[in-house]
mmCIF file of C-alpha atoms in Angstrom:
data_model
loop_
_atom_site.group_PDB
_atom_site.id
_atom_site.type_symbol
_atom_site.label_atom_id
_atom_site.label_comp_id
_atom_site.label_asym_id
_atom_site.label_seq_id
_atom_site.Cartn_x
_atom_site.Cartn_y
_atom_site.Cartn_z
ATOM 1 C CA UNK A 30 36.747 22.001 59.592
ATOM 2 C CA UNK A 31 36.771 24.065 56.882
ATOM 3 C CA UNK A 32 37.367 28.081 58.314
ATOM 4 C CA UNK A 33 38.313 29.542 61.107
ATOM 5 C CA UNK A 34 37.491 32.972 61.859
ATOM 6 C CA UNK A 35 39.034 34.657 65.025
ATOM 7 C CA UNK A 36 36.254 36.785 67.555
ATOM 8 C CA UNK A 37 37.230 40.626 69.189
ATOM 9 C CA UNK A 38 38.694 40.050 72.210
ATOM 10 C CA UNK A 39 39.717 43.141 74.846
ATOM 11 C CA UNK A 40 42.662 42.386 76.582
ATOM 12 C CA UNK A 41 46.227 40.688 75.516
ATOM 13 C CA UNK A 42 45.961 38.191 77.499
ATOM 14 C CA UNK A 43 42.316 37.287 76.739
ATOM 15 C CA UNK A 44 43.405 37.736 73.115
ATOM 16 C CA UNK A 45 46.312 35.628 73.600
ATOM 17 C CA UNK A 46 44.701 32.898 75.301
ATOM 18 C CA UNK A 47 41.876 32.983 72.221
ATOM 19 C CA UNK A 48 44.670 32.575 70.145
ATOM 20 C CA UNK A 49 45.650 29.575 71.311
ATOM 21 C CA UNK A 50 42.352 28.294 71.628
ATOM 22 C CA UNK A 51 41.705 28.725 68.117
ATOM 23 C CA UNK A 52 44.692 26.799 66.938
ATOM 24 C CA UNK A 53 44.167 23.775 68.759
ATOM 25 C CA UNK A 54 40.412 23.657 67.484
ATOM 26 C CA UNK A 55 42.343 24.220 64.183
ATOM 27 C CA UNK A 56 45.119 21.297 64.893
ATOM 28 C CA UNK A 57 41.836 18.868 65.933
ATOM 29 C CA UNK A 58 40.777 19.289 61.990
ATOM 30 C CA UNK A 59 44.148 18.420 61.104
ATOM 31 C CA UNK A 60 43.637 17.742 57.480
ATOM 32 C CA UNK A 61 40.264 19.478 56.932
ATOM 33 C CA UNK A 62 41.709 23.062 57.877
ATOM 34 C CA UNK A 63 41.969 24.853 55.000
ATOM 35 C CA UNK A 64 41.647 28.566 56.743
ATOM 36 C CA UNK A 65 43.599 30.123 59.907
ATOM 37 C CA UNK A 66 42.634 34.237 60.490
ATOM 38 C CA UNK A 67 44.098 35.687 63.307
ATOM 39 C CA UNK A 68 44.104 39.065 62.413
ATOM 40 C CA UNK A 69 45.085 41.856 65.420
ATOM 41 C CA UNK A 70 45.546 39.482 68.034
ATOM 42 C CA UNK A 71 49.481 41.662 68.712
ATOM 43 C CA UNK A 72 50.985 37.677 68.001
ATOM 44 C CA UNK A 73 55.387 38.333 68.556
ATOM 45 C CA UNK A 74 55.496 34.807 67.148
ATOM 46 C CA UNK A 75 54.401 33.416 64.011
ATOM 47 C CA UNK A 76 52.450 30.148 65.731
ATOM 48 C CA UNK A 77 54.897 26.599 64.720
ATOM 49 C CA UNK A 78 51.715 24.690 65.295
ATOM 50 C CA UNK A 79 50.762 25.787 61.625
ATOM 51 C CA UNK A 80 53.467 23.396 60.199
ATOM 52 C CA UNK A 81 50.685 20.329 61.199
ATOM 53 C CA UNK A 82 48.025 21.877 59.359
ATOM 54 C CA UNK A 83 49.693 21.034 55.248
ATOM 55 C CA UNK A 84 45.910 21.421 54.064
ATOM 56 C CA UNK A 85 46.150 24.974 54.448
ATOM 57 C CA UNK A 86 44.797 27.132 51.866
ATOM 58 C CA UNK A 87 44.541 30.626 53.315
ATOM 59 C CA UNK A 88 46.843 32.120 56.586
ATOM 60 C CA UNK A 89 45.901 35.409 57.547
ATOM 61 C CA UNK A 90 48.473 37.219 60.592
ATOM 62 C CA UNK A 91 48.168 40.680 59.572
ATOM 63 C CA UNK A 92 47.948 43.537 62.025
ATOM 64 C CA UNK A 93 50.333 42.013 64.274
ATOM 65 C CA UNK A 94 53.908 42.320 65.729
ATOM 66 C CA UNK A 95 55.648 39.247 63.689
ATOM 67 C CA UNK A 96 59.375 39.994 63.000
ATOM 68 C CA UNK A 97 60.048 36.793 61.233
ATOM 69 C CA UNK A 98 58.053 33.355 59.432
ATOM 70 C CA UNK A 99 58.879 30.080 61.315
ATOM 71 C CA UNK A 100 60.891 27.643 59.761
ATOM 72 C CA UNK A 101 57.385 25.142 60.039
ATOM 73 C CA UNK A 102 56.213 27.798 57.174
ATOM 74 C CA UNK A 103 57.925 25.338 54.292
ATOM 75 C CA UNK A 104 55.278 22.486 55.065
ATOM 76 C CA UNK A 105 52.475 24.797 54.014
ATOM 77 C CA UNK A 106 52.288 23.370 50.049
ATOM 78 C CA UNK A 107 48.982 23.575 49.260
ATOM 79 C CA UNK A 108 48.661 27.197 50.468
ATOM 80 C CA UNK A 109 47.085 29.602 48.219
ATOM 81 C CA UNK A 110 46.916 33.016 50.253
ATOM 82 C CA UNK A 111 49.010 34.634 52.716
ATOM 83 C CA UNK A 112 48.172 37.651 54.196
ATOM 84 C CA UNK A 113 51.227 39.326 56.864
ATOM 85 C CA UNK A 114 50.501 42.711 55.862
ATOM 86 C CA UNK A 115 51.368 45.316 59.139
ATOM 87 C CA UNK A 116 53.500 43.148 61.067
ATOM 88 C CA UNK A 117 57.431 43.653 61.362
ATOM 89 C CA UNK A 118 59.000 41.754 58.686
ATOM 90 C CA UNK A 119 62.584 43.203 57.583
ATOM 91 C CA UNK A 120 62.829 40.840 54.182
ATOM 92 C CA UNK A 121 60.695 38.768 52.225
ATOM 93 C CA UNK A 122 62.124 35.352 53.800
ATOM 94 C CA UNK A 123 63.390 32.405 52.152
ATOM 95 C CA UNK A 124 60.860 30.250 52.927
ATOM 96 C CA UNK A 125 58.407 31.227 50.687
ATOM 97 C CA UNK A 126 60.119 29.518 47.970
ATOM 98 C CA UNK A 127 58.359 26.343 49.526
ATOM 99 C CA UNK A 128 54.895 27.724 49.000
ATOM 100 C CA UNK A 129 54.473 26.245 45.178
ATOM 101 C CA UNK A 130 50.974 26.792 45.572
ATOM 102 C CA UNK A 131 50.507 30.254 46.537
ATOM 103 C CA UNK A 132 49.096 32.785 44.631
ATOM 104 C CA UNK A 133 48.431 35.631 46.624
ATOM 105 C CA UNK A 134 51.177 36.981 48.860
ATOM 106 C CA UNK A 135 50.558 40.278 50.931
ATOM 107 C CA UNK A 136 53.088 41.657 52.541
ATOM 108 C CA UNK A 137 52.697 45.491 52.689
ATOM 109 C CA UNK A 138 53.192 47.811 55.835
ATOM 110 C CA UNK A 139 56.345 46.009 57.058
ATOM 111 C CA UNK A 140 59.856 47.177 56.980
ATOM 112 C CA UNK A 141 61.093 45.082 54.735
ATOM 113 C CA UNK A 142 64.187 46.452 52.319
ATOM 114 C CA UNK A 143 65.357 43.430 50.887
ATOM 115 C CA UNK A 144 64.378 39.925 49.361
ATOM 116 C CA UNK A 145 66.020 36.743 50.907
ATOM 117 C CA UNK A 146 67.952 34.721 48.644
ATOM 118 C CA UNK A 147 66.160 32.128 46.495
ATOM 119 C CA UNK A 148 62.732 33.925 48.158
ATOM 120 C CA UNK A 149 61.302 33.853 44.399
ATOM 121 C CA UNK A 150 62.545 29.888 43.648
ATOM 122 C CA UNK A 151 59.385 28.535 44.017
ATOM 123 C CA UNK A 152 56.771 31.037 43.365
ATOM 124 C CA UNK A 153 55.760 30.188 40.381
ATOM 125 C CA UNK A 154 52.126 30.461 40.292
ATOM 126 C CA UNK A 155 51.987 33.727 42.235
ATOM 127 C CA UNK A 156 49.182 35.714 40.748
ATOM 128 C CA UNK A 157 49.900 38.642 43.011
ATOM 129 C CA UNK A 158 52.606 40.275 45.051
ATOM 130 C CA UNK A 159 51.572 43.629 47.348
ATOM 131 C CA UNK A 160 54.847 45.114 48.787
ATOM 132 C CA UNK A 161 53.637 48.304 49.365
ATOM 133 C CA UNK A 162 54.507 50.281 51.819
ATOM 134 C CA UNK A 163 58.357 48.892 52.784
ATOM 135 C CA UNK A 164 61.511 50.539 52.604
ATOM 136 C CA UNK A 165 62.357 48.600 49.570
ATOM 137 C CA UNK A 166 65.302 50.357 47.634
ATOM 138 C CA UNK A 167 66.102 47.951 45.311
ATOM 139 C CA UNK A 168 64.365 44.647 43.626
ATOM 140 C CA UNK A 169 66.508 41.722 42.958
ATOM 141 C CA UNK A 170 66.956 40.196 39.537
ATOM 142 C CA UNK A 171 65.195 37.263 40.577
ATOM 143 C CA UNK A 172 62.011 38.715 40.306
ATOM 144 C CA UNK A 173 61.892 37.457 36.710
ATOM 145 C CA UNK A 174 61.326 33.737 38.409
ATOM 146 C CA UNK A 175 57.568 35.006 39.140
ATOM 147 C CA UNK A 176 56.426 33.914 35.742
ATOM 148 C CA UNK A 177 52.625 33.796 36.560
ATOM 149 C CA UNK A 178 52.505 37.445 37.886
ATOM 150 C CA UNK A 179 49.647 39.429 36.883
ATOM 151 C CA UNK A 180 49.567 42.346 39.866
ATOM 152 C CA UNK A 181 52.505 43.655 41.708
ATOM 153 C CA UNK A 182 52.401 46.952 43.627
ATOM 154 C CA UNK A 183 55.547 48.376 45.473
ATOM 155 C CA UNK A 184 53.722 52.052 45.629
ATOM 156 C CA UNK A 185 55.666 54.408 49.051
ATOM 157 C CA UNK A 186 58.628 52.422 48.893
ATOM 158 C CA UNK A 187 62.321 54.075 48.278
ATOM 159 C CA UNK A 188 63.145 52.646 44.770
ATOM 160 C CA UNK A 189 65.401 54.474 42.696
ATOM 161 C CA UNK A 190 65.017 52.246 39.606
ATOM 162 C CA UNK A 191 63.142 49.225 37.884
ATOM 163 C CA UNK A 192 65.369 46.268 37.031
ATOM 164 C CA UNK A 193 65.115 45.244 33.083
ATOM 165 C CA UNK A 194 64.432 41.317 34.706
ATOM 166 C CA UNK A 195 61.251 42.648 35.857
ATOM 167 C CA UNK A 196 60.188 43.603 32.461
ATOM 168 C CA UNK A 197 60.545 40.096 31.126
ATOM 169 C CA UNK A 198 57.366 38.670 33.463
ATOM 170 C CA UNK A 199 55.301 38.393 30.344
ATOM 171 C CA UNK A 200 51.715 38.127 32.173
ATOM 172 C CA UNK A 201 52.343 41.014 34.151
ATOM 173 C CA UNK A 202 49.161 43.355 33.411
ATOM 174 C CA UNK A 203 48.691 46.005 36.255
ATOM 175 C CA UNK A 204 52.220 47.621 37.802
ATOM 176 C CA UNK A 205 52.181 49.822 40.650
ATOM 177 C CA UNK A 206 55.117 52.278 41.417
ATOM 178 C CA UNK A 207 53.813 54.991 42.760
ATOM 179 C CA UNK A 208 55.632 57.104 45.544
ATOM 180 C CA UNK A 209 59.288 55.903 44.787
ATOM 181 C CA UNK A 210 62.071 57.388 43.749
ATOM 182 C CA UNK A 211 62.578 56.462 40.099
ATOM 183 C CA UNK A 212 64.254 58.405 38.021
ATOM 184 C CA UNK A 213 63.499 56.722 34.420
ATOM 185 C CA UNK A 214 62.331 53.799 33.300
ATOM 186 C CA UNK A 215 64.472 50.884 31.327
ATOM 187 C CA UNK A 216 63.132 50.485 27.694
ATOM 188 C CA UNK A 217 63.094 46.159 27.635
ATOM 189 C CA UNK A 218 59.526 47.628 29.451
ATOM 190 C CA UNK A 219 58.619 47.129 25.854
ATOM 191 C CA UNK A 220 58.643 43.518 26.287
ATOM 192 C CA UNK A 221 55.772 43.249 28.889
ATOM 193 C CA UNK A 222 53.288 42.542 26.371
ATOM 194 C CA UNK A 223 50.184 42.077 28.703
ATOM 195 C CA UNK A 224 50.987 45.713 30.328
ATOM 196 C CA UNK A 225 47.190 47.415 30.709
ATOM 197 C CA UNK A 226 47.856 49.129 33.747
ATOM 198 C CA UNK A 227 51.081 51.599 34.554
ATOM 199 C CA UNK A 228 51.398 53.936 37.707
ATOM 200 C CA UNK A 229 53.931 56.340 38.138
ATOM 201 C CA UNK A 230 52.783 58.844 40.156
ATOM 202 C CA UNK A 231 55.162 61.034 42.661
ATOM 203 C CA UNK A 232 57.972 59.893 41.021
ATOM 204 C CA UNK A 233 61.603 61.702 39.711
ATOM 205 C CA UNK A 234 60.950 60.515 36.283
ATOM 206 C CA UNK A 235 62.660 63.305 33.814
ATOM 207 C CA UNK A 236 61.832 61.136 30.493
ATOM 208 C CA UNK A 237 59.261 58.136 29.324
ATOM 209 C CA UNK A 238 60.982 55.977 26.821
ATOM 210 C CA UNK A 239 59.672 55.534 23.180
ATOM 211 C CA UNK A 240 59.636 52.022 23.614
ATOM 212 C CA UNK A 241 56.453 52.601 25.827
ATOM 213 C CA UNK A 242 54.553 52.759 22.625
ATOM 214 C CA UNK A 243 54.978 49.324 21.970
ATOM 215 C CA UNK A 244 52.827 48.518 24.487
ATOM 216 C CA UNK A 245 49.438 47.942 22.813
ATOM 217 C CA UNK A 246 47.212 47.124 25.626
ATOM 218 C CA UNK A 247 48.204 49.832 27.977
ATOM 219 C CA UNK A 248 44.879 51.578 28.719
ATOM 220 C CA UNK A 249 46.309 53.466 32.071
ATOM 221 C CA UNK A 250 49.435 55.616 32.648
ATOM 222 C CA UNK A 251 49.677 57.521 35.272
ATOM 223 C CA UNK A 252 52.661 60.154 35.675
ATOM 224 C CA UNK A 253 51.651 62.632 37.743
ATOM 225 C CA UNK A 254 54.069 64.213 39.892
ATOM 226 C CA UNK A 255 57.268 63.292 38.223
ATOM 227 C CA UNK A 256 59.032 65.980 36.498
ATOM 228 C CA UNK A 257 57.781 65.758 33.010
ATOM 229 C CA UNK A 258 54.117 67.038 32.107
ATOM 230 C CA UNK A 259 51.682 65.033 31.575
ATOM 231 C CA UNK A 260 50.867 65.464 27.988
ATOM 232 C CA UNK A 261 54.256 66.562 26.326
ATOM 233 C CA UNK A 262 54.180 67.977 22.815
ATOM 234 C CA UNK A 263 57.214 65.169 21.819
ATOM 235 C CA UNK A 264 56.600 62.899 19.446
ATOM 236 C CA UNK A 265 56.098 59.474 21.875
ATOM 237 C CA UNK A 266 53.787 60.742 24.128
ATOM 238 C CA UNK A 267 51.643 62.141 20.667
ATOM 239 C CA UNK A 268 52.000 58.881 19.908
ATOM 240 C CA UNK A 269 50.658 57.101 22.321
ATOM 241 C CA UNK A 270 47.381 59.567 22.865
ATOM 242 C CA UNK A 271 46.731 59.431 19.120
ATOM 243 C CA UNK A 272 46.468 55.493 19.265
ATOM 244 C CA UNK A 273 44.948 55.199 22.485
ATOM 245 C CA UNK A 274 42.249 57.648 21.638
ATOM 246 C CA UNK A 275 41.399 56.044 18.519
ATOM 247 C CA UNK A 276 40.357 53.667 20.948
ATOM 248 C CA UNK A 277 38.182 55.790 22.830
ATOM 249 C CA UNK A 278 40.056 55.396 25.658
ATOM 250 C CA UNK A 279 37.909 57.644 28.361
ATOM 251 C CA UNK A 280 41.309 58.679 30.503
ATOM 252 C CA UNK A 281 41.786 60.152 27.827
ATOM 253 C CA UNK A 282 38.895 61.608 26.163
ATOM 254 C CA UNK A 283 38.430 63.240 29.673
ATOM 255 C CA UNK A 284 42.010 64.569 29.743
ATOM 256 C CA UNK A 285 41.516 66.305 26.354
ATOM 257 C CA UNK A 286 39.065 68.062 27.617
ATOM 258 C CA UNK A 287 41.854 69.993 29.789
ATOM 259 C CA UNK A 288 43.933 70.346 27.387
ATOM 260 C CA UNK A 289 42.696 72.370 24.073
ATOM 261 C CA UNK A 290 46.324 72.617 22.799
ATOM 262 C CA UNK A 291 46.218 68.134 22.198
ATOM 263 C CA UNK A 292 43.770 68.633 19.384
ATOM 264 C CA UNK A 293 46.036 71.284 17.232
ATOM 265 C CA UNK A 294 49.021 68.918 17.749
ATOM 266 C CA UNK A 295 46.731 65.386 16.824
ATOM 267 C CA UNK A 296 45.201 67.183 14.113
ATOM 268 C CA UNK A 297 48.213 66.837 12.035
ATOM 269 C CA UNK A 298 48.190 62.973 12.629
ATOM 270 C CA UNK A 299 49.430 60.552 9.582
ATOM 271 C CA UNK A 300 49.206 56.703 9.729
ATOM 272 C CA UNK A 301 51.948 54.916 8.798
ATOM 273 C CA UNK A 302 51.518 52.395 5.589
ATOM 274 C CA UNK A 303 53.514 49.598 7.561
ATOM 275 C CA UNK A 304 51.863 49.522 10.975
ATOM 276 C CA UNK A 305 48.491 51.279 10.714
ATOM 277 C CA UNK A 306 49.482 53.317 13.655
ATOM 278 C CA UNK A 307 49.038 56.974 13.791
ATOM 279 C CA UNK A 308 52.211 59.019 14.070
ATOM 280 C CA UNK A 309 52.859 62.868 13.670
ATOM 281 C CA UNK A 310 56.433 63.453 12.867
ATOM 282 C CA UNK A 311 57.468 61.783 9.534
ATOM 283 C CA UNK A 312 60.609 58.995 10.118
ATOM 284 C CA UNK A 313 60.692 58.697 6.422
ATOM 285 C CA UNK A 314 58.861 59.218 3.095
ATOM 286 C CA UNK A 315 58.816 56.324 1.036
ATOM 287 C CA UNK A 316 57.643 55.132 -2.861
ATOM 288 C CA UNK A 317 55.353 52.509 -3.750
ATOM 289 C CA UNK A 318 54.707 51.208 -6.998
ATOM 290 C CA UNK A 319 51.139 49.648 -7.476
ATOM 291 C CA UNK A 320 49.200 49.142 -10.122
ATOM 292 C CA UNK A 321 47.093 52.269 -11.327
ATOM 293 C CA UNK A 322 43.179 52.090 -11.132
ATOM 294 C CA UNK A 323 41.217 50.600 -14.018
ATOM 295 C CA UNK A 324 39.083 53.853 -14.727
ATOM 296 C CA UNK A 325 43.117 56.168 -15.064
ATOM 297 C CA UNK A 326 42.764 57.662 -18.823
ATOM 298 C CA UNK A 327 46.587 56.276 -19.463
ATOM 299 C CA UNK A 328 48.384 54.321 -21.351
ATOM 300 C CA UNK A 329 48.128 50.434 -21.504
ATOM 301 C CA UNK A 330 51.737 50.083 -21.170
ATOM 302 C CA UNK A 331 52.062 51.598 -17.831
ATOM 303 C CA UNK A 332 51.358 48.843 -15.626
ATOM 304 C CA UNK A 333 52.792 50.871 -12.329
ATOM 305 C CA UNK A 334 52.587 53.670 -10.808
ATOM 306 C CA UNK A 335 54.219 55.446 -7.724
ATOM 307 C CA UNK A 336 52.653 56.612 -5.042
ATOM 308 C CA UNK A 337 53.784 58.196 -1.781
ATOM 309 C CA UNK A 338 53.594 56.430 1.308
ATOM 310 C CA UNK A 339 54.879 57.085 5.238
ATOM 311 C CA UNK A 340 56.704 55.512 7.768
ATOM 312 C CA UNK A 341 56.632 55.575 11.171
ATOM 313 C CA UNK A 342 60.168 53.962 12.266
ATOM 314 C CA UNK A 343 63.086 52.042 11.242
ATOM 315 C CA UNK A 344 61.179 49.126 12.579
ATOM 316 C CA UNK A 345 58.588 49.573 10.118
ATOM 317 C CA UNK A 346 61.016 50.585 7.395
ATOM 318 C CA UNK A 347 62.471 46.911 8.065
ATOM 319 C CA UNK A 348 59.272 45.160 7.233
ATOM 320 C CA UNK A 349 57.825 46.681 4.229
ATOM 321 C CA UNK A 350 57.020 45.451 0.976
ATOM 322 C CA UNK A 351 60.100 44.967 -1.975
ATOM 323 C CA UNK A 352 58.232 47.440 -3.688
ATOM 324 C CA UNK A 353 58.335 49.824 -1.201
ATOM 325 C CA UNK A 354 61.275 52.241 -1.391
ATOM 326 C CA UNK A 355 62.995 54.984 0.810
ATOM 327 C CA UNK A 356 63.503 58.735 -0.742
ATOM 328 C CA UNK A 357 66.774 60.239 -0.038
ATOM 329 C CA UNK A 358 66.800 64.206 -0.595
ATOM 330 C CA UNK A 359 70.987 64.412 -1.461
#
């Protein structure tokens, strides 16, 4: 038996008395089972049965009135996908630190406002985590245990900040915060590397930290609704459009076309002789002595010459050549 797909039924005790028909035809393929959907069928009760069926891949119980996971959830190893999305949950329980396997975890339109302990123990190949939805106020510090997490939204939840543990999940590429109550954002979101997607819309955010710059494969940010516009004159945000459009990024190229007054600023773009990147305020101007070009009319005995170069940041300023030096105006 390899699916099992659950029919409309009318009333709840017809549905009810589907239900139950469906998981003994599912018990009979013991082994073989691999998928359980009982979708809208108003279950109170997450079924024990499914604790015989530990060839489970996907479990599907959303759209129902489930205030809790039975304790028969833990034999569920090889599961890959579980979908309780609209039922009553109140925390993400502790027994999904059994599912090793899973890698798809839905859990939005509950009520849940906390995370068990140890919930995130075993959850290391989770792929993705949907929480929206909740009344989620707070995420625990243990959410840096998800180290295969690629897509996490916790959009109309009540969360007044991000914990810096979140920004260490190093394959995290699309994160979803929209409708919250954040106020800023820690800078260690620098460190999530694989960042392409950002969403920060409806918000309290006042100021985006510089370190957002840093993120070189961030093709989407989205900060509408918060408190600061959403192209600032300020030197990170110039930044980070200057780069990004050098990519052609078309968020972008469409945005500029509202906003005439981006051009004058970018205009005045230098690039930095460290990093490359485009900046437009100058951190500091440096001196570089190089060789001068074979066709100079100069002497033979000068064998350098100096030339001025930018820099971008301390960071860069760090990194650059011996020959490379800072000018100080005293």
């Amino acid at each position: 038996m390899n699916g099992l797909a659950s029919p409309q039924c009318c009333s709840p005790d017809s549905e009810w008395i589907m239900t139950e028909r469906l998981l003994i035809k599912a018990l009979s393929g013991g082994k073989n089972t691999k998928i359980i959907t009982l979708n809208g069928k108003k279950i109170t009760k997450m079924p024990s049965a499914i604790g015989k069926l530990p060839g489970l891949k996907t479990l599907a119980l959303q759209n129902n009135l489930i205030p809790k996971v039975c304790p028969e959830l833990c034999n569920l190893t090889q599961l890959t996908t579980l979908n309780l999305g609209n039922n009553l949950l109140e925390e993400v329980p502790e027994e999904m630190k059994y599912l090793i396997s899973l890698k798809n975890l839905h859990l939005s339109g509950n009520r849940i406002c906390r995370f068990a302990p140890g919930a995130c123990d075993g959850l290391q190949n989770l792929i993705l985590l949907n929480l929206n939805n909740n009344h989620l106020t707070q995420l625990p510090q243990e959410v840096s245990r998800l180290k295969s997490l690629t897509y996490m939204s916790i959009n109309y939840n009540q969360l007044a900040s991000i914990p810096r543990e979140l920004c260490f999940l190093e394959n995290l590429s699309e994160l979803q915060l929209n409708y919250n109550q954040l106020i800023c954002i820690p800078e260690e979101i620098k460190f999530l590397k694989k960042l392409q997607k950002l969403l920060l819309a409806r918000n309290n955010i006042g100021v985006l930290p510089k370190e957002l710059c840093n993120l070189k494969k961030l093709r989407i940010l989205d900060i509408a609704g918060n408190i600061i516009q959403i192209f600032p004159s300020g030197e990170i945000t110039s930044r980070f459009v200057i780069n990004h459009l050098a990519e052609n990024n078309p968020f972008l190229m469409d945005a500029m076309e509202w906003y005439p007054e981006i051009r004058s600023i970018i205009s005045r773009r230098q690039t930095c002789a460290i990093c490359g990147q485009y900046f437009i305020t100058i951190w500091l101007e440096c001196v570089q002595f190089v060789p001068p070009p074979k066709n100079w009319k100069i002497s033979k005995n000068l064998q350098l010459v100096p030339v001025r170069v930018l820099v971008c940041s301390y960071k860069c300023f760090t990194q650059r050549d011996p020959n490379l030096f800072g000018i100080a105006r005293v």
